Every structure is written in structure tokens, then in C-alpha cells.
Amino acid sequence: MLKPALSESTAKAPISWQQLAHGEWLRQQVCHVMAPFSDRIFGYHMARVGHLAKAVDLPDIRVKHQFSVAPQGQVDVRAEPTQWPFAEHALDAILQVGQLEFERDPHQFLRELTHSLIADGYLLYVGFNPLSPALLTGFWPSHLRQAPWSGRYFTKARIRDWLSLLNFEVVEHGYFAPTLLIEKLDPPDRGLQSLFKLLPKCGAMYYIVARKREYPLTLVKARKQSKARIATLPVANRTGDELC
């Protein structure tokens, strides 16, 4: 049974990659996996949600104004992700990395992202994978209050369900970064590359590339069929609505 998404209390999201075990390696993994999609994104405004997203290098994104958003710290805009100060349809793209896991109300968090995106705008989502063996290392007493284990994990399938309810179309998704998040392991993915090829779900992180869709209320095909039916009716049998 899934636990409720709404939480009474939350932990603080990391303010730098250095707070995570092998943080710089993880940051490079995010840059690598997001690079193939970055050249699709263009426009005027892009928000990077959280401190981790702020440090992700994506030089191929063709967006003139990119800015970081977080509740605290050295960012361009200080705001709660569940109470954004941005107007509807104001952003062309949003990059979110490891922030949802530390939100009290993740549903409201995603709704705010949805409202601020333009139609066909991109959401680049990166989260921590609860199906990864790295989750087990979080049970060590010294790790319980450290990021990312101090946050809450949501599966990729659950996030995809939430996004589908918000009229997002998932374009690409996958797992990456096979590691146990143990600092003593060098390299971080030692012994896990072969396992990752057989079981991709063991990656410590996952990504979702989604586009916001706004479908018309009346399908074009249905309207054509309606007009064809009206044309076959005698004029005396047509109602005022059908003649409009």
C-alpha cells in the first residue's frame, strides 16, 4: 500500500551536491543523461528548481533567461515551490533535481510547475530511486538524517502517474547512476555496472522528460462528423444549435 504523499513534516533539501556521497560524480551523471534532450528546449524563461538543479550544466539549452528558485540560500528567486510567484504560462521549461523528495505537499509542488509552464513546455525531472540498492545504505544510523535518505522516495511510475493526471506527456524516461552512495567506494559504480545492464532499475537516480499538453475540448474529427450528419437532415428538422 502506498503511503500518503502529504507529510506533516519534511527535511531540508540539500543546498549543494557536496552534501551527497559522490556528489560531484552524481552531478556529472545528471548532466550526461540530460544532455541529449537539452537541444530540444528553447524559449525565453527557464526555472531551475532547487540548489542541485542550479549546478547542472546544460550548455545546449536555447533559453535566454535561466534562473534558480529555492526557499533559501544563494539563488536568483527565493520562493516556496508550492507557492510560486510566477504567472500562468510564463515559463518555457523547468528543471527539477532532487527537490520533490523534501516537499511537504508534492502534489501541490507539481501543480505549481504545471500552471507556470506554457503549452508544450518541457519539464525535466530527476529524482532518487527507491528501488535502488542505495536505499539500503540509508538505514545506517549515521545516514538517517543525511540527504538524500532524510527525504522521501517516490518511484518513477508514481511520478509518471501524477504527471499524466496533470496532462503531461512523458517523452523519455529511464534510470542512471548505479551506485550505493557509499563514500569509501572508488569509483562510485564499482561492481555495479554489470548489474545495471541486467537490471536498470538498480540505478540510484531516474529521469523523466515530459511536455505539458493542452488538448482541445472538442475533437476536430468529432466536429466534422457532426457537420456531415447535419448536412443530411432536412432543413425543417434542424435545430437552431445545429444551424450555428
PDB file of C-alpha atoms in Angstrom:
ATOM      1  CA  MET A   1       0.000   0.000   0.000  1.00  0.00           C
ATOM      2  CA  LEU A   2       1.366   3.407  -0.966  1.00  0.00           C
ATOM      3  CA  LYS A   3       1.962   5.929   1.793  1.00  0.00           C
ATOM      4  CA  PRO A   4       0.103   9.269   1.511  1.00  0.00           C
ATOM      5  CA  ALA A   5       2.099  11.876  -0.392  1.00  0.00           C
ATOM      6  CA  LEU A   6       1.177  14.667   2.029  1.00  0.00           C
ATOM      7  CA  SER A   7       3.525  14.764   5.016  1.00  0.00           C
ATOM      8  CA  GLU A   8       3.288  16.511   8.372  1.00  0.00           C
ATOM      9  CA  SER A   9       6.990  17.364   8.421  1.00  0.00           C
ATOM     10  CA  THR A  10       9.871  17.461   5.976  1.00  0.00           C
ATOM     11  CA  ALA A  11      13.648  17.518   5.984  1.00  0.00           C
ATOM     12  CA  LYS A  12      15.712  20.252   4.383  1.00  0.00           C
ATOM     13  CA  ALA A  13      16.693  19.723   0.783  1.00  0.00           C
ATOM     14  CA  PRO A  14      20.462  19.673   0.058  1.00  0.00           C
ATOM     15  CA  ILE A  15      21.924  23.044  -0.843  1.00  0.00           C
ATOM     16  CA  SER A  16      24.893  21.603  -2.738  1.00  0.00           C
ATOM     17  CA  TRP A  17      25.991  18.397  -4.426  1.00  0.00           C
ATOM     18  CA  GLN A  18      28.815  18.130  -1.877  1.00  0.00           C
ATOM     19  CA  GLN A  19      26.249  17.119   0.754  1.00  0.00           C
ATOM     20  CA  LEU A  20      25.696  13.843  -1.099  1.00  0.00           C
ATOM     21  CA  ALA A  21      28.061  10.895  -1.207  1.00  0.00           C
ATOM     22  CA  HIS A  22      29.953  11.157  -4.514  1.00  0.00           C
ATOM     23  CA  GLY A  23      28.008  14.343  -5.158  1.00  0.00           C
ATOM     24  CA  GLU A  24      30.217  15.646  -7.965  1.00  0.00           C
ATOM     25  CA  TRP A  25      30.022  12.284  -9.731  1.00  0.00           C
ATOM     26  CA  LEU A  26      26.222  12.332  -9.418  1.00  0.00           C
ATOM     27  CA  ARG A  27      26.097  15.872 -10.818  1.00  0.00           C
ATOM     28  CA  GLN A  28      28.116  14.786 -13.841  1.00  0.00           C
ATOM     29  CA  GLN A  29      25.785  11.829 -14.331  1.00  0.00           C
ATOM     30  CA  VAL A  30      22.781  14.173 -14.374  1.00  0.00           C
ATOM     31  CA  CYS A  31      24.498  16.464 -16.892  1.00  0.00           C
ATOM     32  CA  HIS A  32      25.298  13.475 -19.102  1.00  0.00           C
ATOM     33  CA  VAL A  33      21.808  11.956 -19.078  1.00  0.00           C
ATOM     34  CA  MET A  34      20.053  15.303 -19.652  1.00  0.00           C
ATOM     35  CA  ALA A  35      22.369  16.474 -22.447  1.00  0.00           C
ATOM     36  CA  PRO A  36      20.585  14.610 -25.311  1.00  0.00           C
ATOM     37  CA  PHE A  37      17.321  16.447 -24.546  1.00  0.00           C
ATOM     38  CA  SER A  38      18.703  19.910 -23.880  1.00  0.00           C
ATOM     39  CA  ASP A  39      18.940  20.969 -27.519  1.00  0.00           C
ATOM     40  CA  ARG A  40      15.161  20.481 -27.910  1.00  0.00           C
ATOM     41  CA  ILE A  41      14.432  23.228 -25.400  1.00  0.00           C
ATOM     42  CA  PHE A  42      14.233  26.857 -26.450  1.00  0.00           C
ATOM     43  CA  GLY A  43      12.352  29.980 -25.414  1.00  0.00           C
ATOM     44  CA  TYR A  44      12.644  32.938 -23.095  1.00  0.00           C
ATOM     45  CA  HIS A  45      12.413  31.749 -19.470  1.00  0.00           C
ATOM     46  CA  MET A  46      13.538  28.593 -17.661  1.00  0.00           C
ATOM     47  CA  ALA A  47      13.399  27.864 -13.921  1.00  0.00           C
ATOM     48  CA  ARG A  48      15.887  25.614 -12.143  1.00  0.00           C
ATOM     49  CA  VAL A  49      14.142  24.343  -9.017  1.00  0.00           C
ATOM     50  CA  GLY A  50      16.424  23.705  -6.058  1.00  0.00           C
ATOM     51  CA  HIS A  51      20.144  24.091  -5.485  1.00  0.00           C
ATOM     52  CA  LEU A  52      21.027  20.813  -7.194  1.00  0.00           C
ATOM     53  CA  ALA A  53      19.330  21.900 -10.431  1.00  0.00           C
ATOM     54  CA  LYS A  54      21.144  25.230 -10.279  1.00  0.00           C
ATOM     55  CA  ALA A  55      24.528  23.492 -10.617  1.00  0.00           C
ATOM     56  CA  VAL A  56      23.608  21.252 -13.583  1.00  0.00           C
ATOM     57  CA  ASP A  57      25.446  22.314 -16.753  1.00  0.00           C
ATOM     58  CA  LEU A  58      23.324  22.131 -19.911  1.00  0.00           C
ATOM     59  CA  PRO A  59      25.024  24.448 -22.422  1.00  0.00           C
ATOM     60  CA  ASP A  60      22.871  23.329 -25.375  1.00  0.00           C
ATOM     61  CA  ILE A  61      19.603  24.668 -23.931  1.00  0.00           C
ATOM     62  CA  ARG A  62      18.495  27.624 -26.048  1.00  0.00           C
ATOM     63  CA  VAL A  63      16.694  29.649 -23.387  1.00  0.00           C
ATOM     64  CA  LYS A  64      17.653  33.293 -22.965  1.00  0.00           C
ATOM     65  CA  HIS A  65      16.818  33.698 -19.283  1.00  0.00           C
ATOM     66  CA  GLN A  66      17.606  30.869 -16.856  1.00  0.00           C
ATOM     67  CA  PHE A  67      17.234  31.388 -13.119  1.00  0.00           C
ATOM     68  CA  SER A  68      17.313  29.322  -9.912  1.00  0.00           C
ATOM     69  CA  VAL A  69      14.449  29.022  -7.405  1.00  0.00           C
ATOM     70  CA  ALA A  70      14.632  27.746  -3.818  1.00  0.00           C
ATOM     71  CA  PRO A  71      13.193  28.652  -0.389  1.00  0.00           C
ATOM     72  CA  GLN A  72      16.593  29.726   0.957  1.00  0.00           C
ATOM     73  CA  GLY A  73      20.248  30.138   0.063  1.00  0.00           C
ATOM     74  CA  GLN A  74      22.047  31.889  -2.770  1.00  0.00           C
ATOM     75  CA  VAL A  75      19.531  31.656  -5.596  1.00  0.00           C
ATOM     76  CA  ASP A  76      18.015  34.114  -8.050  1.00  0.00           C
ATOM     77  CA  VAL A  77      14.468  33.829  -6.669  1.00  0.00           C
ATOM     78  CA  ARG A  78      13.597  32.843  -3.105  1.00  0.00           C
ATOM     79  CA  ALA A  79      10.194  31.202  -3.058  1.00  0.00           C
ATOM     80  CA  GLU A  80       8.462  28.105  -1.789  1.00  0.00           C
ATOM     81  CA  PRO A  81       7.971  25.653  -4.683  1.00  0.00           C
ATOM     82  CA  THR A  82       4.379  25.149  -3.505  1.00  0.00           C
ATOM     83  CA  GLN A  83       3.674  28.917  -3.691  1.00  0.00           C
ATOM     84  CA  TRP A  84       5.390  30.164  -6.807  1.00  0.00           C
ATOM     85  CA  PRO A  85       5.334  33.877  -7.671  1.00  0.00           C
ATOM     86  CA  PHE A  86       5.186  33.170 -11.419  1.00  0.00           C
ATOM     87  CA  ALA A  87       2.170  33.820 -13.629  1.00  0.00           C
ATOM     88  CA  GLU A  88       0.428  31.077 -15.567  1.00  0.00           C
ATOM     89  CA  HIS A  89       2.065  30.142 -18.869  1.00  0.00           C
ATOM     90  CA  ALA A  90       5.147  32.217 -18.029  1.00  0.00           C
ATOM     91  CA  LEU A  91       7.904  29.579 -18.295  1.00  0.00           C
ATOM     92  CA  ASP A  92       9.133  27.646 -21.316  1.00  0.00           C
ATOM     93  CA  ALA A  93      10.940  24.943 -19.322  1.00  0.00           C
ATOM     94  CA  ILE A  94      11.583  23.748 -15.766  1.00  0.00           C
ATOM     95  CA  LEU A  95      14.467  21.650 -14.457  1.00  0.00           C
ATOM     96  CA  GLN A  96      13.881  19.927 -11.111  1.00  0.00           C
ATOM     97  CA  VAL A  97      16.554  17.784  -9.437  1.00  0.00           C
ATOM     98  CA  GLY A  98      16.050  16.084  -6.074  1.00  0.00           C
ATOM     99  CA  GLN A  99      13.658  18.687  -4.667  1.00  0.00           C
ATOM    100  CA  LEU A 100      10.291  16.910  -4.614  1.00  0.00           C
ATOM    101  CA  GLU A 101      11.602  14.364  -2.080  1.00  0.00           C
ATOM    102  CA  PHE A 102      11.848  17.141   0.509  1.00  0.00           C
ATOM    103  CA  GLU A 103       8.479  18.824  -0.068  1.00  0.00           C
ATOM    104  CA  ARG A 104       5.608  18.532   2.394  1.00  0.00           C
ATOM    105  CA  ASP A 105       2.981  18.563  -0.370  1.00  0.00           C
ATOM    106  CA  PRO A 106       4.433  17.069  -3.576  1.00  0.00           C
ATOM    107  CA  HIS A 107       1.066  17.228  -5.371  1.00  0.00           C
ATOM    108  CA  GLN A 108       0.874  20.995  -4.901  1.00  0.00           C
ATOM    109  CA  PHE A 109       4.512  21.233  -5.934  1.00  0.00           C
ATOM    110  CA  LEU A 110       3.749  19.618  -9.300  1.00  0.00           C
ATOM    111  CA  ARG A 111       0.583  21.664  -9.761  1.00  0.00           C
ATOM    112  CA  GLU A 112       2.591  24.866  -9.389  1.00  0.00           C
ATOM    113  CA  LEU A 113       5.010  23.656 -12.053  1.00  0.00           C
ATOM    114  CA  THR A 114       2.095  22.868 -14.342  1.00  0.00           C
ATOM    115  CA  HIS A 115       0.431  26.270 -14.006  1.00  0.00           C
ATOM    116  CA  SER A 116       3.592  28.204 -14.781  1.00  0.00           C
ATOM    117  CA  LEU A 117       4.542  26.209 -17.900  1.00  0.00           C
ATOM    118  CA  ILE A 118       3.389  27.239 -21.361  1.00  0.00           C
ATOM    119  CA  ALA A 119       1.556  24.737 -23.550  1.00  0.00           C
ATOM    120  CA  ASP A 120       4.083  22.202 -24.872  1.00  0.00           C
ATOM    121  CA  GLY A 121       6.623  23.438 -22.312  1.00  0.00           C
ATOM    122  CA  TYR A 122       9.207  20.972 -21.010  1.00  0.00           C
ATOM    123  CA  LEU A 123       9.611  19.565 -17.516  1.00  0.00           C
ATOM    124  CA  LEU A 124      12.969  17.888 -16.875  1.00  0.00           C
ATOM    125  CA  TYR A 125      12.556  15.862 -13.701  1.00  0.00           C
ATOM    126  CA  VAL A 126      15.317  13.998 -11.830  1.00  0.00           C
ATOM    127  CA  GLY A 127      14.627  12.041  -8.654  1.00  0.00           C
ATOM    128  CA  PHE A 128      16.167   9.491  -6.300  1.00  0.00           C
ATOM    129  CA  ASN A 129      15.176   5.896  -6.974  1.00  0.00           C
ATOM    130  CA  PRO A 130      13.588   3.922  -4.080  1.00  0.00           C
ATOM    131  CA  LEU A 131      14.204   0.650  -5.956  1.00  0.00           C
ATOM    132  CA  SER A 132      17.972   1.170  -5.879  1.00  0.00           C
ATOM    133  CA  PRO A 133      20.293  -0.756  -3.524  1.00  0.00           C
ATOM    134  CA  ALA A 134      21.474   2.688  -2.396  1.00  0.00           C
ATOM    135  CA  LEU A 135      18.259   2.934  -0.394  1.00  0.00           C
ATOM    136  CA  LEU A 136      19.536   0.201   1.938  1.00  0.00           C
ATOM    137  CA  THR A 137      22.565   2.247   2.959  1.00  0.00           C
ATOM    138  CA  GLY A 138      20.179   4.864   4.315  1.00  0.00           C
ATOM    139  CA  PHE A 139      19.286   2.570   7.217  1.00  0.00           C
ATOM    140  CA  TRP A 140      22.728   3.073   8.719  1.00  0.00           C
ATOM    141  CA  PRO A 141      22.354   5.235  11.854  1.00  0.00           C
ATOM    142  CA  SER A 142      24.831   7.815  10.571  1.00  0.00           C
ATOM    143  CA  HIS A 143      22.819   8.243   7.336  1.00  0.00           C
ATOM    144  CA  LEU A 144      19.291   8.612   8.688  1.00  0.00           C
ATOM    145  CA  ARG A 145      19.415  12.408   8.840  1.00  0.00           C
ATOM    146  CA  GLN A 146      21.587  12.942   5.786  1.00  0.00           C
ATOM    147  CA  ALA A 147      20.456  13.714   2.242  1.00  0.00           C
ATOM    148  CA  PRO A 148      19.122  12.034   0.218  1.00  0.00           C
ATOM    149  CA  TRP A 149      17.978   9.437   2.775  1.00  0.00           C
ATOM    150  CA  SER A 150      16.405  12.082   5.014  1.00  0.00           C
ATOM    151  CA  GLY A 151      13.874  12.815   2.268  1.00  0.00           C
ATOM    152  CA  ARG A 152      11.052  10.688   0.917  1.00  0.00           C
ATOM    153  CA  TYR A 153      11.436   8.464  -2.101  1.00  0.00           C
ATOM    154  CA  PHE A 154       8.860   8.276  -4.901  1.00  0.00           C
ATOM    155  CA  THR A 155       9.052   5.684  -7.653  1.00  0.00           C
ATOM    156  CA  LYS A 156       9.323   6.717 -11.276  1.00  0.00           C
ATOM    157  CA  ALA A 157       5.996   5.025 -12.002  1.00  0.00           C
ATOM    158  CA  ARG A 158       4.258   7.059  -9.293  1.00  0.00           C
ATOM    159  CA  ILE A 159       5.645  10.355 -10.607  1.00  0.00           C
ATOM    160  CA  ARG A 160       4.568   9.416 -14.135  1.00  0.00           C
ATOM    161  CA  ASP A 161       1.035   8.774 -12.867  1.00  0.00           C
ATOM    162  CA  TRP A 162       0.942  12.176 -11.195  1.00  0.00           C
ATOM    163  CA  LEU A 163       2.205  13.878 -14.341  1.00  0.00           C
ATOM    164  CA  SER A 164      -0.367  12.129 -16.532  1.00  0.00           C
ATOM    165  CA  LEU A 165      -3.145  13.496 -14.313  1.00  0.00           C
ATOM    166  CA  LEU A 166      -1.735  16.978 -14.937  1.00  0.00           C
ATOM    167  CA  ASN A 167      -1.862  16.489 -18.734  1.00  0.00           C
ATOM    168  CA  PHE A 168       1.851  15.875 -19.181  1.00  0.00           C
ATOM    169  CA  GLU A 169       3.074  13.615 -21.961  1.00  0.00           C
ATOM    170  CA  VAL A 170       6.173  11.670 -20.935  1.00  0.00           C
ATOM    171  CA  VAL A 171       8.638  11.880 -23.814  1.00  0.00           C
ATOM    172  CA  GLU A 172      11.573   9.966 -22.309  1.00  0.00           C
ATOM    173  CA  HIS A 173      12.384   8.300 -19.009  1.00  0.00           C
ATOM    174  CA  GLY A 174      14.996   5.987 -17.543  1.00  0.00           C
ATOM    175  CA  TYR A 175      17.354   5.085 -14.707  1.00  0.00           C
ATOM    176  CA  PHE A 176      21.010   6.019 -14.289  1.00  0.00           C
ATOM    177  CA  ALA A 177      23.893   6.393 -11.802  1.00  0.00           C
ATOM    178  CA  PRO A 178      24.368   2.842 -10.420  1.00  0.00           C
ATOM    179  CA  THR A 179      25.974   3.433  -7.023  1.00  0.00           C
ATOM    180  CA  LEU A 180      25.485   2.535  -3.363  1.00  0.00           C
ATOM    181  CA  LEU A 181      26.183   6.132  -2.275  1.00  0.00           C
ATOM    182  CA  ILE A 182      28.993   4.913  -0.041  1.00  0.00           C
ATOM    183  CA  GLU A 183      31.861   7.380   0.090  1.00  0.00           C
ATOM    184  CA  LYS A 184      34.530   4.692   0.502  1.00  0.00           C
ATOM    185  CA  LEU A 185      33.708   3.104  -2.860  1.00  0.00           C
ATOM    186  CA  ASP A 186      36.002   4.386  -5.595  1.00  0.00           C
ATOM    187  CA  PRO A 187      34.864   4.569  -8.336  1.00  0.00           C
ATOM    188  CA  PRO A 188      31.282   5.125  -7.137  1.00  0.00           C
ATOM    189  CA  ASP A 189      29.836   2.491  -9.504  1.00  0.00           C
ATOM    190  CA  ARG A 190      32.418  -0.190  -8.750  1.00  0.00           C
ATOM    191  CA  GLY A 191      30.918  -3.643  -9.155  1.00  0.00           C
ATOM    192  CA  LEU A 192      27.512  -2.317 -10.220  1.00  0.00           C
ATOM    193  CA  GLN A 193      27.941  -1.689 -13.948  1.00  0.00           C
ATOM    194  CA  SER A 194      27.221  -5.309 -14.926  1.00  0.00           C
ATOM    195  CA  LEU A 195      24.227  -5.461 -12.586  1.00  0.00           C
ATOM    196  CA  PHE A 196      22.922  -2.177 -14.003  1.00  0.00           C
ATOM    197  CA  LYS A 197      22.981  -3.575 -17.560  1.00  0.00           C
ATOM    198  CA  LEU A 198      20.850  -6.529 -16.445  1.00  0.00           C
ATOM    199  CA  LEU A 199      18.633  -4.584 -14.020  1.00  0.00           C
ATOM    200  CA  PRO A 200      18.434  -0.885 -14.998  1.00  0.00           C
ATOM    201  CA  LYS A 201      16.110  -0.224 -12.055  1.00  0.00           C
ATOM    202  CA  CYS A 202      19.055  -0.509  -9.669  1.00  0.00           C
ATOM    203  CA  GLY A 203      20.245   2.972 -10.694  1.00  0.00           C
ATOM    204  CA  ALA A 204      20.362   5.392  -7.769  1.00  0.00           C
ATOM    205  CA  MET A 205      18.518   8.078  -9.768  1.00  0.00           C
ATOM    206  CA  TYR A 206      15.969   8.321 -12.557  1.00  0.00           C
ATOM    207  CA  TYR A 207      14.890  10.980 -15.035  1.00  0.00           C
ATOM    208  CA  ILE A 208      11.632  11.948 -16.732  1.00  0.00           C
ATOM    209  CA  VAL A 209      11.332  14.307 -19.707  1.00  0.00           C
ATOM    210  CA  ALA A 210       7.719  15.458 -20.065  1.00  0.00           C
ATOM    211  CA  ARG A 211       5.786  18.053 -22.067  1.00  0.00           C
ATOM    212  CA  LYS A 212       2.696  19.894 -20.933  1.00  0.00           C
ATOM    213  CA  ARG A 213      -0.216  19.252 -23.291  1.00  0.00           C
ATOM    214  CA  GLU A 214      -3.442  21.218 -23.628  1.00  0.00           C
ATOM    215  CA  TYR A 215      -5.909  19.193 -25.648  1.00  0.00           C
ATOM    216  CA  PRO A 216      -8.934  20.867 -27.296  1.00  0.00           C
ATOM    217  CA  LEU A 217     -12.305  20.273 -25.644  1.00  0.00           C
ATOM    218  CA  THR A 218     -13.876  19.282 -28.967  1.00  0.00           C
ATOM    219  CA  LEU A 219     -12.005  16.925 -31.238  1.00  0.00           C
ATOM    220  CA  VAL A 220     -11.718  18.055 -34.844  1.00  0.00           C
ATOM    221  CA  LYS A 221     -12.816  14.645 -36.093  1.00  0.00           C
ATOM    222  CA  ALA A 222     -15.962  14.732 -33.968  1.00  0.00           C
ATOM    223  CA  ARG A 223     -16.863  18.190 -35.288  1.00  0.00           C
ATOM    224  CA  LYS A 224     -16.505  17.034 -38.888  1.00  0.00           C
ATOM    225  CA  GLN A 225     -18.767  14.053 -38.230  1.00  0.00           C
ATOM    226  CA  SER A 226     -21.362  16.342 -36.637  1.00  0.00           C
ATOM    227  CA  LYS A 227     -21.380  18.676 -39.658  1.00  0.00           C
ATOM    228  CA  ALA A 228     -21.732  15.725 -42.023  1.00  0.00           C
ATOM    229  CA  ARG A 229     -24.759  14.465 -40.058  1.00  0.00           C
ATOM    230  CA  ILE A 230     -26.402  17.911 -40.104  1.00  0.00           C
ATOM    231  CA  ALA A 231     -25.969  18.172 -43.862  1.00  0.00           C
ATOM    232  CA  THR A 232     -28.102  15.040 -44.361  1.00  0.00           C
ATOM    233  CA  LEU A 233     -31.022  16.378 -42.275  1.00  0.00           C
ATOM    234  CA  PRO A 234     -33.962  18.225 -43.896  1.00  0.00           C
ATOM    235  CA  VAL A 235     -33.895  21.939 -43.113  1.00  0.00           C
ATOM    236  CA  ALA A 236     -37.178  21.687 -41.188  1.00  0.00           C
ATOM    237  CA  ASN A 237     -35.632  19.111 -38.824  1.00  0.00           C
ATOM    238  CA  ARG A 238     -32.558  21.166 -37.928  1.00  0.00           C
ATOM    239  CA  THR A 239     -32.450  22.931 -34.575  1.00  0.00           C
ATOM    240  CA  GLY A 240     -31.069  26.391 -34.001  1.00  0.00           C
ATOM    241  CA  ASP A 241     -27.918  24.989 -32.363  1.00  0.00           C
ATOM    242  CA  GLU A 242     -27.222  22.750 -35.336  1.00  0.00           C
ATOM    243  CA  LEU A 243     -27.507  25.651 -37.758  1.00  0.00           C
ATOM    244  CA  CYS A 244     -24.911  27.707 -35.887  1.00  0.00           C
TER     245      CYS A 244
END
